[in-house]
């Protein structure tokens, strides 16, 4: 019912015209690629040569700067994410892709559950961000206090990225719980790890509501098991994401020094996209440490048989902070 | 029995010492990564900081120049392939990885089959190149005439790459057939497509011999089906490999013009490693044309549901050359 994307094609056409771009690289995540043809056709009508990116694109952090240079384009059209990476020799037009959403009575179904809260913080990922204000209206009619935080480094109020939860955290003190509206459990799980307040995830496509507590607990148990396994690690591989928005060489170097100062071995390991077999082929590496995308530890860790720790989890494994400090509470495992 | 790799670690240590390298990126294909630790240890003893490449590395064409720049190293150690890509701002030490092989009576098992030929051209991929001279001795003792060609763009006599068969083709006129010694069927299939003479593949690890004729016929039938399917294609995606040794933008541009001149649509599509779902998400592309690595059409085409044609196959699909011209004989399908 909601599966209609709104692509603001006019924005792209205006930008292309006003810049006089002749050769444009269009980049989009897999799920949006089927819908690009109308925009491509309009660009061609303007006399523009359109090139496509075939590489994975999981976020604004995968900005195809290198591809654009090699393919000699004068503009990147990056579809589906809001701006994140700055400083480029090649200009970038970011094009939101949002679902066209309409309140279809889905919230109503969960009225009883949601009315257990007196106040809620709403948040979402970009695709469903247009739904938040409509949801706010409904919830406020029910007598709830609703807060939508303004984060830093995101475009819209209430918007989160897998590596940026500043929007909901801004209103954390004012709410009893959080409601995520959008697809998947990655983003609400991410917030639930940063707050001790309840987080619920409403998927408006399937009209299902999920309390994140169980998943958080299960996730933390898995993380804890990884940390315990990592304690005996002798050789650490610190993952350095080579995509523009994931590249944290300084942080990786710092972690390397820290590990070495404790008498263990550490190697920086550059990569673009997680390929479990390519990493694990370094059979003599015991533990991976992830400085790239939080998604790796959150969602992709099951594809690796070795522990893959976040920097904070590494500190726990090395005995530098306590698990309780890391999870911010003492009764979770 | 043959699973022992010879890595010439001294060569690397000498190069690193003489250049005064302080920070070295080690890059190797998946299969060799487990064996790198002794070399890494020796480099560390020299006071060198070792970094590792986590990206796939299928050949010398995947040279980690960009990684090396981003990770700020002063030398790349590229393990497992011989030099192919030139012109780099960062120096590269190529380190052969060859199996230590010894005649173990495997050839003897196939004496009868091999003695049907009076003359054979031997060839191999880098890993087994050390076996060729020993095999030559045995075959010559049996009375066979043996030729090992000297190709261009390869390091050793008889050596082939997936995109370079100049070694065996140099001796094509002097032999009745070819014998490949090595693992896999990719390289012998590649030669069998370029010659009408019989090609046999001896795998010394499993001690099995395979006549490539059946596989060639089956492969050509599949290719032909792809070509037929591609004839109706309206929208073509021309794959441009962004890895240093696969980057053929000029060729891709030429094919694009050709396709457009025939009234069809064509888009250049940049990518680093084949990810079928990422390419196929462009659901409005009917046919892919591969200018990157021949392996894509040979081995990976089954991972794509859309036709993926080589440039020559594209010409057949567009009706510009005949299938018989392409396969070099008229009785193969």
mmCIF file of N, CA and C in Angstrom, chain A residues 23 25-37 40-41 44 49-58 65-67 69-72 89 235 240-244 247 249 253 256 260 264-273 275 277-279 281-285, chain B residues 23 25-37 40-41 44 49-58 65-67 69-72 89 235 240-244 247 249 253 256 260 264-273 275 277-279 281-285:
data_model
loop_
_atom_site.group_PDB
_atom_site.id
_atom_site.type_symbol
_atom_site.label_atom_id
_atom_site.label_comp_id
_atom_site.label_asym_id
_atom_site.label_seq_id
_atom_site.Cartn_x
_atom_site.Cartn_y
_atom_site.Cartn_z
ATOM 1 N N UNK A 23 27.626 15.024 -18.085
ATOM 2 C CA UNK A 23 27.938 13.618 -17.862
ATOM 3 C C UNK A 23 27.719 13.356 -16.379
ATOM 4 N N UNK A 25 26.812 10.730 -13.084
ATOM 5 C CA UNK A 25 26.787 9.378 -12.513
ATOM 6 C C UNK A 25 25.613 9.276 -11.547
ATOM 7 N N UNK A 26 24.706 8.342 -11.802
ATOM 8 C CA UNK A 26 23.569 8.125 -10.910
ATOM 9 C C UNK A 26 23.892 6.955 -9.986
ATOM 10 N N UNK A 27 23.738 7.198 -8.696
ATOM 11 C CA UNK A 27 24.069 6.187 -7.688
ATOM 12 C C UNK A 27 22.873 6.003 -6.775
ATOM 13 N N UNK A 28 22.491 4.762 -6.525
ATOM 14 C CA UNK A 28 21.319 4.502 -5.689
ATOM 15 C C UNK A 28 21.478 3.159 -4.999
ATOM 16 N N UNK A 29 20.850 3.002 -3.844
ATOM 17 C CA UNK A 29 20.859 1.672 -3.219
ATOM 18 C C UNK A 29 20.040 0.694 -4.054
ATOM 19 N N UNK A 30 20.308 -0.562 -3.839
ATOM 20 C CA UNK A 30 19.702 -1.631 -4.635
ATOM 21 C C UNK A 30 18.180 -1.489 -4.761
ATOM 22 N N UNK A 31 17.515 -1.201 -3.644
ATOM 23 C CA UNK A 31 16.056 -1.167 -3.634
ATOM 24 C C UNK A 31 15.453 -0.063 -4.487
ATOM 25 N N UNK A 32 16.237 0.964 -4.778
ATOM 26 C CA UNK A 32 15.698 2.082 -5.564
ATOM 27 C C UNK A 32 16.047 1.989 -7.047
ATOM 28 N N UNK A 33 16.991 1.110 -7.374
ATOM 29 C CA UNK A 33 17.452 1.056 -8.763
ATOM 30 C C UNK A 33 16.332 0.775 -9.775
ATOM 31 N N UNK A 34 15.343 -0.056 -9.400
ATOM 32 C CA UNK A 34 14.278 -0.307 -10.370
ATOM 33 C C UNK A 34 13.484 0.942 -10.760
ATOM 34 N N UNK A 35 13.520 1.992 -9.929
ATOM 35 C CA UNK A 35 12.637 3.140 -10.141
ATOM 36 C C UNK A 35 13.319 4.327 -10.817
ATOM 37 N N UNK A 36 14.534 4.141 -11.279
ATOM 38 C CA UNK A 36 15.308 5.286 -11.759
ATOM 39 C C UNK A 36 15.058 5.643 -13.224
ATOM 40 N N UNK A 37 14.427 4.753 -13.964
ATOM 41 C CA UNK A 37 14.367 4.969 -15.407
ATOM 42 C C UNK A 37 13.694 6.292 -15.803
ATOM 43 N N UNK A 40 16.202 8.969 -15.471
ATOM 44 C CA UNK A 40 17.248 8.778 -16.482
ATOM 45 C C UNK A 40 16.756 9.267 -17.851
ATOM 46 N N UNK A 41 15.523 8.943 -18.176
ATOM 47 C CA UNK A 41 14.967 9.376 -19.463
ATOM 48 C C UNK A 41 14.916 10.891 -19.563
ATOM 49 N N UNK A 44 18.316 12.269 -20.148
ATOM 50 C CA UNK A 44 18.734 12.072 -21.538
ATOM 51 C C UNK A 44 18.062 13.078 -22.466
ATOM 52 N N UNK A 49 24.604 12.716 -20.718
ATOM 53 C CA UNK A 49 25.028 11.317 -20.735
ATOM 54 C C UNK A 49 24.920 10.758 -19.317
ATOM 55 N N UNK A 50 24.157 9.690 -19.161
ATOM 56 C CA UNK A 50 23.932 9.114 -17.839
ATOM 57 C C UNK A 50 24.786 7.863 -17.667
ATOM 58 N N UNK A 51 25.520 7.807 -16.575
ATOM 59 C CA UNK A 51 26.257 6.597 -16.205
ATOM 60 C C UNK A 51 25.682 6.085 -14.898
ATOM 61 N N UNK A 52 25.848 4.793 -14.649
ATOM 62 C CA UNK A 52 25.257 4.188 -13.459
ATOM 63 C C UNK A 52 26.335 3.572 -12.586
ATOM 64 N N UNK A 53 26.091 3.605 -11.283
ATOM 65 C CA UNK A 53 27.013 2.928 -10.374
ATOM 66 C C UNK A 53 26.516 1.520 -10.103
ATOM 67 N N UNK A 54 27.376 0.540 -10.275
ATOM 68 C CA UNK A 54 27.002 -0.842 -10.020
ATOM 69 C C UNK A 54 27.455 -1.342 -8.662
ATOM 70 N N UNK A 55 28.179 -0.513 -7.943
ATOM 71 C CA UNK A 55 28.659 -0.927 -6.622
ATOM 72 C C UNK A 55 27.547 -0.849 -5.584
ATOM 73 N N UNK A 56 27.659 -1.611 -4.507
ATOM 74 C CA UNK A 56 26.674 -1.492 -3.433
ATOM 75 C C UNK A 56 26.628 -0.063 -2.898
ATOM 76 N N UNK A 57 25.481 0.324 -2.393
ATOM 77 C CA UNK A 57 25.327 1.652 -1.807
ATOM 78 C C UNK A 57 24.390 1.530 -0.614
ATOM 79 N N UNK A 58 24.981 1.428 0.560
ATOM 80 C CA UNK A 58 24.168 1.170 1.750
ATOM 81 C C UNK A 58 23.812 2.444 2.499
ATOM 82 N N UNK A 65 32.654 8.728 -5.087
ATOM 83 C CA UNK A 65 33.595 9.765 -5.529
ATOM 84 C C UNK A 65 34.650 9.196 -6.468
ATOM 85 N N UNK A 66 35.186 8.055 -6.086
ATOM 86 C CA UNK A 66 36.257 7.458 -6.863
ATOM 87 C C UNK A 66 35.740 6.999 -8.238
ATOM 88 N N UNK A 67 34.566 6.358 -8.217
ATOM 89 C CA UNK A 67 33.944 5.956 -9.480
ATOM 90 C C UNK A 67 33.752 7.167 -10.383
ATOM 91 N N UNK A 69 35.294 9.985 -10.462
ATOM 92 C CA UNK A 69 36.560 10.458 -11.025
ATOM 93 C C UNK A 69 36.997 9.578 -12.190
ATOM 94 N N UNK A 70 36.928 8.262 -11.969
ATOM 95 C CA UNK A 70 37.399 7.346 -13.004
ATOM 96 C C UNK A 70 36.527 7.405 -14.250
ATOM 97 N N UNK A 71 35.228 7.593 -14.048
ATOM 98 C CA UNK A 71 34.305 7.614 -15.185
ATOM 99 C C UNK A 71 34.174 9.014 -15.771
ATOM 100 N N UNK A 72 34.908 9.952 -15.142
ATOM 101 C CA UNK A 72 35.041 11.280 -15.731
ATOM 102 C C UNK A 72 33.706 12.016 -15.856
ATOM 103 N N UNK A 89 35.724 16.859 -4.870
ATOM 104 C CA UNK A 89 36.084 17.617 -6.061
ATOM 105 C C UNK A 89 34.949 17.612 -7.073
ATOM 106 N N UNK A 235 45.697 -11.826 18.189
ATOM 107 C CA UNK A 235 45.900 -11.031 16.972
ATOM 108 C C UNK A 235 44.590 -10.337 16.592
ATOM 109 N N UNK A 240 39.158 -0.958 8.641
ATOM 110 C CA UNK A 240 39.096 0.440 8.228
ATOM 111 C C UNK A 240 38.241 0.504 6.965
ATOM 112 N N UNK A 241 37.079 1.113 7.067
ATOM 113 C CA UNK A 241 36.199 1.248 5.908
ATOM 114 C C UNK A 241 36.783 2.246 4.927
ATOM 115 N N UNK A 242 36.902 1.843 3.663
ATOM 116 C CA UNK A 242 37.535 2.718 2.675
ATOM 117 C C UNK A 242 36.516 3.572 1.925
ATOM 118 N N UNK A 243 35.231 3.375 2.209
ATOM 119 C CA UNK A 243 34.227 4.262 1.621
ATOM 120 C C UNK A 243 34.334 5.639 2.284
ATOM 121 N N UNK A 244 34.032 6.686 1.508
ATOM 122 C CA UNK A 244 34.288 8.048 1.999
ATOM 123 C C UNK A 244 33.746 8.323 3.413
ATOM 124 N N UNK A 247 35.547 6.170 6.648
ATOM 125 C CA UNK A 247 36.999 6.103 6.721
ATOM 126 C C UNK A 247 37.487 6.784 8.000
ATOM 127 N N UNK A 249 40.727 6.415 9.785
ATOM 128 C CA UNK A 249 42.084 5.891 9.933
ATOM 129 C C UNK A 249 42.683 6.275 11.283
ATOM 130 N N UNK A 253 44.116 3.728 14.008
ATOM 131 C CA UNK A 253 45.519 3.794 14.468
ATOM 132 C C UNK A 253 45.574 3.848 15.996
ATOM 133 N N UNK A 256 44.876 0.510 17.425
ATOM 134 C CA UNK A 256 46.035 -0.353 17.186
ATOM 135 C C UNK A 256 47.102 -0.121 18.262
ATOM 136 N N UNK A 260 48.424 -2.840 20.992
ATOM 137 C CA UNK A 260 49.847 -3.180 21.057
ATOM 138 C C UNK A 260 50.453 -2.843 22.410
ATOM 139 N N UNK A 264 49.585 -7.227 22.670
ATOM 140 C CA UNK A 264 48.974 -8.077 21.649
ATOM 141 C C UNK A 264 49.274 -7.500 20.255
ATOM 142 N N UNK A 265 48.963 -8.289 19.235
ATOM 143 C CA UNK A 265 49.230 -7.830 17.868
ATOM 144 C C UNK A 265 47.991 -7.192 17.259
ATOM 145 N N UNK A 266 48.213 -6.177 16.438
ATOM 146 C CA UNK A 266 47.085 -5.537 15.763
ATOM 147 C C UNK A 266 47.479 -5.127 14.349
ATOM 148 N N UNK A 267 46.555 -5.327 13.413
ATOM 149 C CA UNK A 267 46.768 -4.961 12.013
ATOM 150 C C UNK A 267 45.577 -4.160 11.508
ATOM 151 N N UNK A 268 45.859 -3.083 10.797
ATOM 152 C CA UNK A 268 44.771 -2.386 10.120
ATOM 153 C C UNK A 268 44.411 -3.186 8.872
ATOM 154 N N UNK A 269 43.122 -3.255 8.604
ATOM 155 C CA UNK A 269 42.630 -4.091 7.518
ATOM 156 C C UNK A 269 41.625 -3.258 6.712
ATOM 157 N N UNK A 270 42.058 -2.805 5.541
ATOM 158 C CA UNK A 270 41.194 -1.959 4.723
ATOM 159 C C UNK A 270 40.215 -2.779 3.900
ATOM 160 N N UNK A 271 39.009 -2.254 3.716
ATOM 161 C CA UNK A 271 38.020 -2.952 2.898
ATOM 162 C C UNK A 271 36.918 -1.972 2.511
ATOM 163 N N UNK A 272 36.183 -2.320 1.471
ATOM 164 C CA UNK A 272 35.074 -1.464 1.049
ATOM 165 C C UNK A 272 33.714 -1.990 1.497
ATOM 166 N N UNK A 273 33.439 -3.259 1.197
ATOM 167 C CA UNK A 273 32.154 -3.837 1.579
ATOM 168 C C UNK A 273 32.442 -5.143 2.304
ATOM 169 N N UNK A 275 32.861 -8.626 3.100
ATOM 170 C CA UNK A 275 32.833 -9.928 2.460
ATOM 171 C C UNK A 275 33.449 -10.873 3.486
ATOM 172 N N UNK A 277 34.085 -13.994 3.820
ATOM 173 C CA UNK A 277 35.128 -14.974 3.511
ATOM 174 C C UNK A 277 36.471 -14.285 3.244
ATOM 175 N N UNK A 278 36.429 -13.077 2.687
ATOM 176 C CA UNK A 278 37.672 -12.363 2.413
ATOM 177 C C UNK A 278 38.370 -11.944 3.715
ATOM 178 N N UNK A 279 37.567 -11.578 4.704
ATOM 179 C CA UNK A 279 38.159 -11.206 5.995
ATOM 180 C C UNK A 279 38.635 -12.452 6.742
ATOM 181 N N UNK A 281 39.545 -15.226 5.695
ATOM 182 C CA UNK A 281 40.666 -15.958 5.102
ATOM 183 C C UNK A 281 41.964 -15.630 5.852
ATOM 184 N N UNK A 282 42.008 -14.496 6.528
ATOM 185 C CA UNK A 282 43.142 -14.228 7.426
ATOM 186 C C UNK A 282 42.921 -15.060 8.692
ATOM 187 N N UNK A 283 43.161 -16.341 8.540
ATOM 188 C CA UNK A 283 42.820 -17.299 9.600
ATOM 189 C C UNK A 283 43.598 -17.050 10.882
ATOM 190 N N UNK A 284 44.696 -16.318 10.765
ATOM 191 C CA UNK A 284 45.539 -16.053 11.935
ATOM 192 C C UNK A 284 45.128 -14.779 12.673
ATOM 193 N N UNK A 285 44.035 -14.178 12.249
ATOM 194 C CA UNK A 285 43.455 -13.063 13.010
ATOM 195 C C UNK A 285 42.354 -13.626 13.896
ATOM 196 N N UNK B 23 55.875 1.299 6.045
ATOM 197 C CA UNK B 23 54.452 1.025 6.171
ATOM 198 C C UNK B 23 54.023 0.320 4.887
ATOM 199 N N UNK B 25 51.411 -2.336 2.704
ATOM 200 C CA UNK B 25 50.111 -2.984 2.547
ATOM 201 C C UNK B 25 50.305 -4.339 1.883
ATOM 202 N N UNK B 26 49.885 -5.404 2.560
ATOM 203 C CA UNK B 26 49.982 -6.745 1.999
ATOM 204 C C UNK B 26 48.628 -7.124 1.394
ATOM 205 N N UNK B 27 48.659 -7.539 0.143
ATOM 206 C CA UNK B 27 47.430 -7.879 -0.577
ATOM 207 C C UNK B 27 47.570 -9.278 -1.168
ATOM 208 N N UNK B 28 46.583 -10.110 -0.966
ATOM 209 C CA UNK B 28 46.669 -11.488 -1.450
ATOM 210 C C UNK B 28 45.275 -12.007 -1.750
ATOM 211 N N UNK B 29 45.150 -12.955 -2.682
ATOM 212 C CA UNK B 29 43.844 -13.584 -2.891
ATOM 213 C C UNK B 29 43.461 -14.421 -1.676
ATOM 214 N N UNK B 30 42.175 -14.657 -1.576
ATOM 215 C CA UNK B 30 41.627 -15.345 -0.410
ATOM 216 C C UNK B 30 42.395 -16.612 -0.044
ATOM 217 N N UNK B 31 42.711 -17.423 -1.057
ATOM 218 C CA UNK B 31 43.321 -18.722 -0.793
ATOM 219 C C UNK B 31 44.709 -18.645 -0.199
ATOM 220 N N UNK B 32 45.380 -17.506 -0.359
ATOM 221 C CA UNK B 32 46.742 -17.387 0.168
ATOM 222 C C UNK B 32 46.790 -16.676 1.518
ATOM 223 N N UNK B 33 45.684 -16.059 1.901
ATOM 224 C CA UNK B 33 45.710 -15.268 3.146
ATOM 225 C C UNK B 33 46.095 -16.083 4.385
ATOM 226 N N UNK B 34 45.684 -17.347 4.449
ATOM 227 C CA UNK B 34 46.076 -18.119 5.639
ATOM 228 C C UNK B 34 47.589 -18.284 5.796
ATOM 229 N N UNK B 35 48.355 -18.142 4.702
ATOM 230 C CA UNK B 35 49.781 -18.473 4.749
ATOM 231 C C UNK B 35 50.698 -17.265 4.904
ATOM 232 N N UNK B 36 50.131 -16.096 5.188
ATOM 233 C CA UNK B 36 50.932 -14.871 5.169
ATOM 234 C C UNK B 36 51.641 -14.559 6.481
ATOM 235 N N UNK B 37 51.239 -15.226 7.558
ATOM 236 C CA UNK B 37 51.724 -14.807 8.870
ATOM 237 C C UNK B 37 53.244 -14.840 9.007
ATOM 238 N N UNK B 40 54.573 -11.766 7.463
ATOM 239 C CA UNK B 40 54.172 -10.607 8.270
ATOM 240 C C UNK B 40 55.064 -10.490 9.503
ATOM 241 N N UNK B 41 55.323 -11.608 10.136
ATOM 242 C CA UNK B 41 56.185 -11.599 11.329
ATOM 243 C C UNK B 41 57.582 -11.093 11.005
ATOM 244 N N UNK B 44 57.578 -7.418 10.520
ATOM 245 C CA UNK B 44 57.477 -6.714 11.809
ATOM 246 C C UNK B 44 58.827 -6.701 12.519
ATOM 247 N N UNK B 49 55.520 -1.471 9.754
ATOM 248 C CA UNK B 49 54.103 -1.568 10.082
ATOM 249 C C UNK B 49 53.387 -2.250 8.919
ATOM 250 N N UNK B 50 52.705 -3.350 9.219
ATOM 251 C CA UNK B 50 52.026 -4.126 8.180
ATOM 252 C C UNK B 50 50.535 -3.840 8.212
ATOM 253 N N UNK B 51 49.975 -3.510 7.076
ATOM 254 C CA UNK B 51 48.532 -3.370 6.918
ATOM 255 C C UNK B 51 48.058 -4.429 5.937
ATOM 256 N N UNK B 52 46.787 -4.796 6.034
ATOM 257 C CA UNK B 52 46.268 -5.872 5.195
ATOM 258 C C UNK B 52 45.114 -5.372 4.343
ATOM 259 N N UNK B 53 44.986 -5.943 3.159
ATOM 260 C CA UNK B 53 43.843 -5.612 2.316
ATOM 261 C C UNK B 53 42.732 -6.620 2.553
ATOM 262 N N UNK B 54 41.543 -6.130 2.827
ATOM 263 C CA UNK B 54 40.401 -7.011 3.053
ATOM 264 C C UNK B 54 39.517 -7.160 1.827
ATOM 265 N N UNK B 55 39.825 -6.434 0.780
ATOM 266 C CA UNK B 55 39.019 -6.522 -0.436
ATOM 267 C C UNK B 55 39.346 -7.783 -1.222
ATOM 268 N N UNK B 56 38.414 -8.244 -2.042
ATOM 269 C CA UNK B 56 38.708 -9.387 -2.895
ATOM 270 C C UNK B 56 39.899 -9.098 -3.796
ATOM 271 N N UNK B 57 40.621 -10.144 -4.157
ATOM 272 C CA UNK B 57 41.765 -9.988 -5.054
ATOM 273 C C UNK B 57 41.804 -11.210 -5.964
ATOM 274 N N UNK B 58 41.266 -11.056 -7.152
ATOM 275 C CA UNK B 58 41.141 -12.200 -8.045
ATOM 276 C C UNK B 58 42.284 -12.302 -9.037
ATOM 277 N N UNK B 65 45.776 -0.059 -5.364
ATOM 278 C CA UNK B 65 46.404 1.268 -5.403
ATOM 279 C C UNK B 65 45.638 2.285 -4.568
ATOM 280 N N UNK B 66 44.325 2.261 -4.718
ATOM 281 C CA UNK B 66 43.504 3.240 -4.007
ATOM 282 C C UNK B 66 43.563 3.005 -2.493
ATOM 283 N N UNK B 67 43.453 1.731 -2.102
ATOM 284 C CA UNK B 67 43.588 1.381 -0.685
ATOM 285 C C UNK B 67 44.910 1.881 -0.134
ATOM 286 N N UNK B 69 46.822 4.259 -1.155
ATOM 287 C CA UNK B 69 46.841 5.713 -0.998
ATOM 288 C C UNK B 69 46.102 6.132 0.262
ATOM 289 N N UNK B 70 44.912 5.560 0.445
ATOM 290 C CA UNK B 70 44.089 5.965 1.583
ATOM 291 C C UNK B 70 44.735 5.553 2.910
ATOM 292 N N UNK B 71 45.387 4.402 2.896
ATOM 293 C CA UNK B 71 45.990 3.903 4.139
ATOM 294 C C UNK B 71 47.411 4.433 4.320
ATOM 295 N N UNK B 72 47.836 5.230 3.342
ATOM 296 C CA UNK B 72 49.083 5.973 3.498
ATOM 297 C C UNK B 72 50.309 5.063 3.651
ATOM 298 N N UNK B 89 51.761 5.428 -8.436
ATOM 299 C CA UNK B 89 52.517 6.349 -7.592
ATOM 300 C C UNK B 89 53.150 5.612 -6.410
ATOM 301 N N UNK B 235 17.724 -2.055 -23.881
ATOM 302 C CA UNK B 235 18.570 -1.249 -23.007
ATOM 303 C C UNK B 235 19.798 -2.066 -22.594
ATOM 304 N N UNK B 240 31.878 -1.447 -16.754
ATOM 305 C CA UNK B 240 33.233 -0.904 -16.752
ATOM 306 C C UNK B 240 33.877 -1.283 -15.429
ATOM 307 N N UNK B 241 34.878 -2.150 -15.474
ATOM 308 C CA UNK B 241 35.564 -2.561 -14.256
ATOM 309 C C UNK B 241 36.410 -1.408 -13.725
ATOM 310 N N UNK B 242 36.236 -1.090 -12.455
ATOM 311 C CA UNK B 242 36.949 0.058 -11.886
ATOM 312 C C UNK B 242 38.273 -0.341 -11.234
ATOM 313 N N UNK B 243 38.556 -1.642 -11.212
ATOM 314 C CA UNK B 243 39.860 -2.086 -10.711
ATOM 315 C C UNK B 243 40.927 -1.698 -11.741
ATOM 316 N N UNK B 244 42.134 -1.377 -11.244
ATOM 317 C CA UNK B 244 43.160 -0.829 -12.143
ATOM 318 C C UNK B 244 43.369 -1.620 -13.443
ATOM 319 N N UNK B 247 40.106 -1.659 -16.222
ATOM 320 C CA UNK B 247 39.441 -0.396 -16.551
ATOM 321 C C UNK B 247 39.613 -0.096 -18.039
ATOM 322 N N UNK B 249 37.623 2.166 -20.211
ATOM 323 C CA UNK B 249 36.580 3.162 -20.458
ATOM 324 C C UNK B 249 36.434 3.444 -21.945
ATOM 325 N N UNK B 253 33.058 3.097 -24.065
ATOM 326 C CA UNK B 253 32.467 4.239 -24.780
ATOM 327 C C UNK B 253 32.210 3.879 -26.246
ATOM 328 N N UNK B 256 29.235 1.687 -26.490
ATOM 329 C CA UNK B 256 28.035 2.500 -26.245
ATOM 330 C C UNK B 256 27.612 3.224 -27.528
ATOM 331 N N UNK B 260 24.132 2.698 -29.583
ATOM 332 C CA UNK B 260 23.233 3.839 -29.806
ATOM 333 C C UNK B 260 23.035 4.112 -31.294
ATOM 334 N N UNK B 264 19.427 1.732 -30.141
ATOM 335 C CA UNK B 264 19.097 1.183 -28.821
ATOM 336 C C UNK B 264 19.759 2.039 -27.741
ATOM 337 N N UNK B 265 19.367 1.798 -26.481
ATOM 338 C CA UNK B 265 19.928 2.578 -25.387
ATOM 339 C C UNK B 265 21.118 1.867 -24.760
ATOM 340 N N UNK B 266 22.095 2.656 -24.309
ATOM 341 C CA UNK B 266 23.252 2.048 -23.640
ATOM 342 C C UNK B 266 23.719 2.940 -22.505
ATOM 343 N N UNK B 267 24.088 2.317 -21.401
ATOM 344 C CA UNK B 267 24.589 3.038 -20.236
ATOM 345 C C UNK B 267 25.880 2.398 -19.769
ATOM 346 N N UNK B 268 26.851 3.209 -19.442
ATOM 347 C CA UNK B 268 28.047 2.669 -18.801
ATOM 348 C C UNK B 268 27.720 2.417 -17.339
ATOM 349 N N UNK B 269 28.223 1.322 -16.819
ATOM 350 C CA UNK B 269 27.884 0.905 -15.467
ATOM 351 C C UNK B 269 29.189 0.524 -14.742
ATOM 352 N N UNK B 270 29.624 1.395 -13.867
ATOM 353 C CA UNK B 270 30.892 1.150 -13.169
ATOM 354 C C UNK B 270 30.718 0.217 -11.986
ATOM 355 N N UNK B 271 31.708 -0.629 -11.746
ATOM 356 C CA UNK B 271 31.632 -1.524 -10.588
ATOM 357 C C UNK B 271 33.034 -2.062 -10.285
ATOM 358 N N UNK B 272 33.221 -2.537 -9.079
ATOM 359 C CA UNK B 272 34.515 -3.123 -8.708
ATOM 360 C C UNK B 272 34.507 -4.640 -8.726
ATOM 361 N N UNK B 273 33.539 -5.246 -8.025
ATOM 362 C CA UNK B 273 33.465 -6.705 -7.976
ATOM 363 C C UNK B 273 32.049 -7.106 -8.354
ATOM 364 N N UNK B 275 28.612 -8.134 -8.188
ATOM 365 C CA UNK B 275 27.579 -8.425 -7.204
ATOM 366 C C UNK B 275 26.285 -8.498 -8.021
ATOM 367 N N UNK B 277 23.176 -9.103 -7.566
ATOM 368 C CA UNK B 277 21.935 -8.419 -7.196
ATOM 369 C C UNK B 277 22.058 -6.914 -7.399
ATOM 370 N N UNK B 278 23.258 -6.383 -7.213
ATOM 371 C CA UNK B 278 23.450 -4.947 -7.388
ATOM 372 C C UNK B 278 23.302 -4.542 -8.857
ATOM 373 N N UNK B 279 23.750 -5.415 -9.752
ATOM 374 C CA UNK B 279 23.608 -5.123 -11.171
ATOM 375 C C UNK B 279 22.166 -5.334 -11.624
ATOM 376 N N UNK B 281 19.492 -5.180 -10.025
ATOM 377 C CA UNK B 281 18.502 -4.255 -9.478
ATOM 378 C C UNK B 281 18.139 -3.184 -10.507
ATOM 379 N N UNK B 282 19.025 -2.959 -11.477
ATOM 380 C CA UNK B 282 18.634 -2.110 -12.606
ATOM 381 C C UNK B 282 17.740 -2.944 -13.513
ATOM 382 N N UNK B 283 16.524 -3.141 -13.062
ATOM 383 C CA UNK B 283 15.597 -4.069 -13.718
ATOM 384 C C UNK B 283 15.272 -3.644 -15.148
ATOM 385 N N UNK B 284 15.501 -2.394 -15.453
ATOM 386 C CA UNK B 284 15.174 -1.872 -16.794
ATOM 387 C C UNK B 284 16.340 -2.011 -17.770
ATOM 388 N N UNK B 285 17.411 -2.663 -17.326
ATOM 389 C CA UNK B 285 18.493 -3.009 -18.246
ATOM 390 C C UNK B 285 18.274 -4.441 -18.718
#
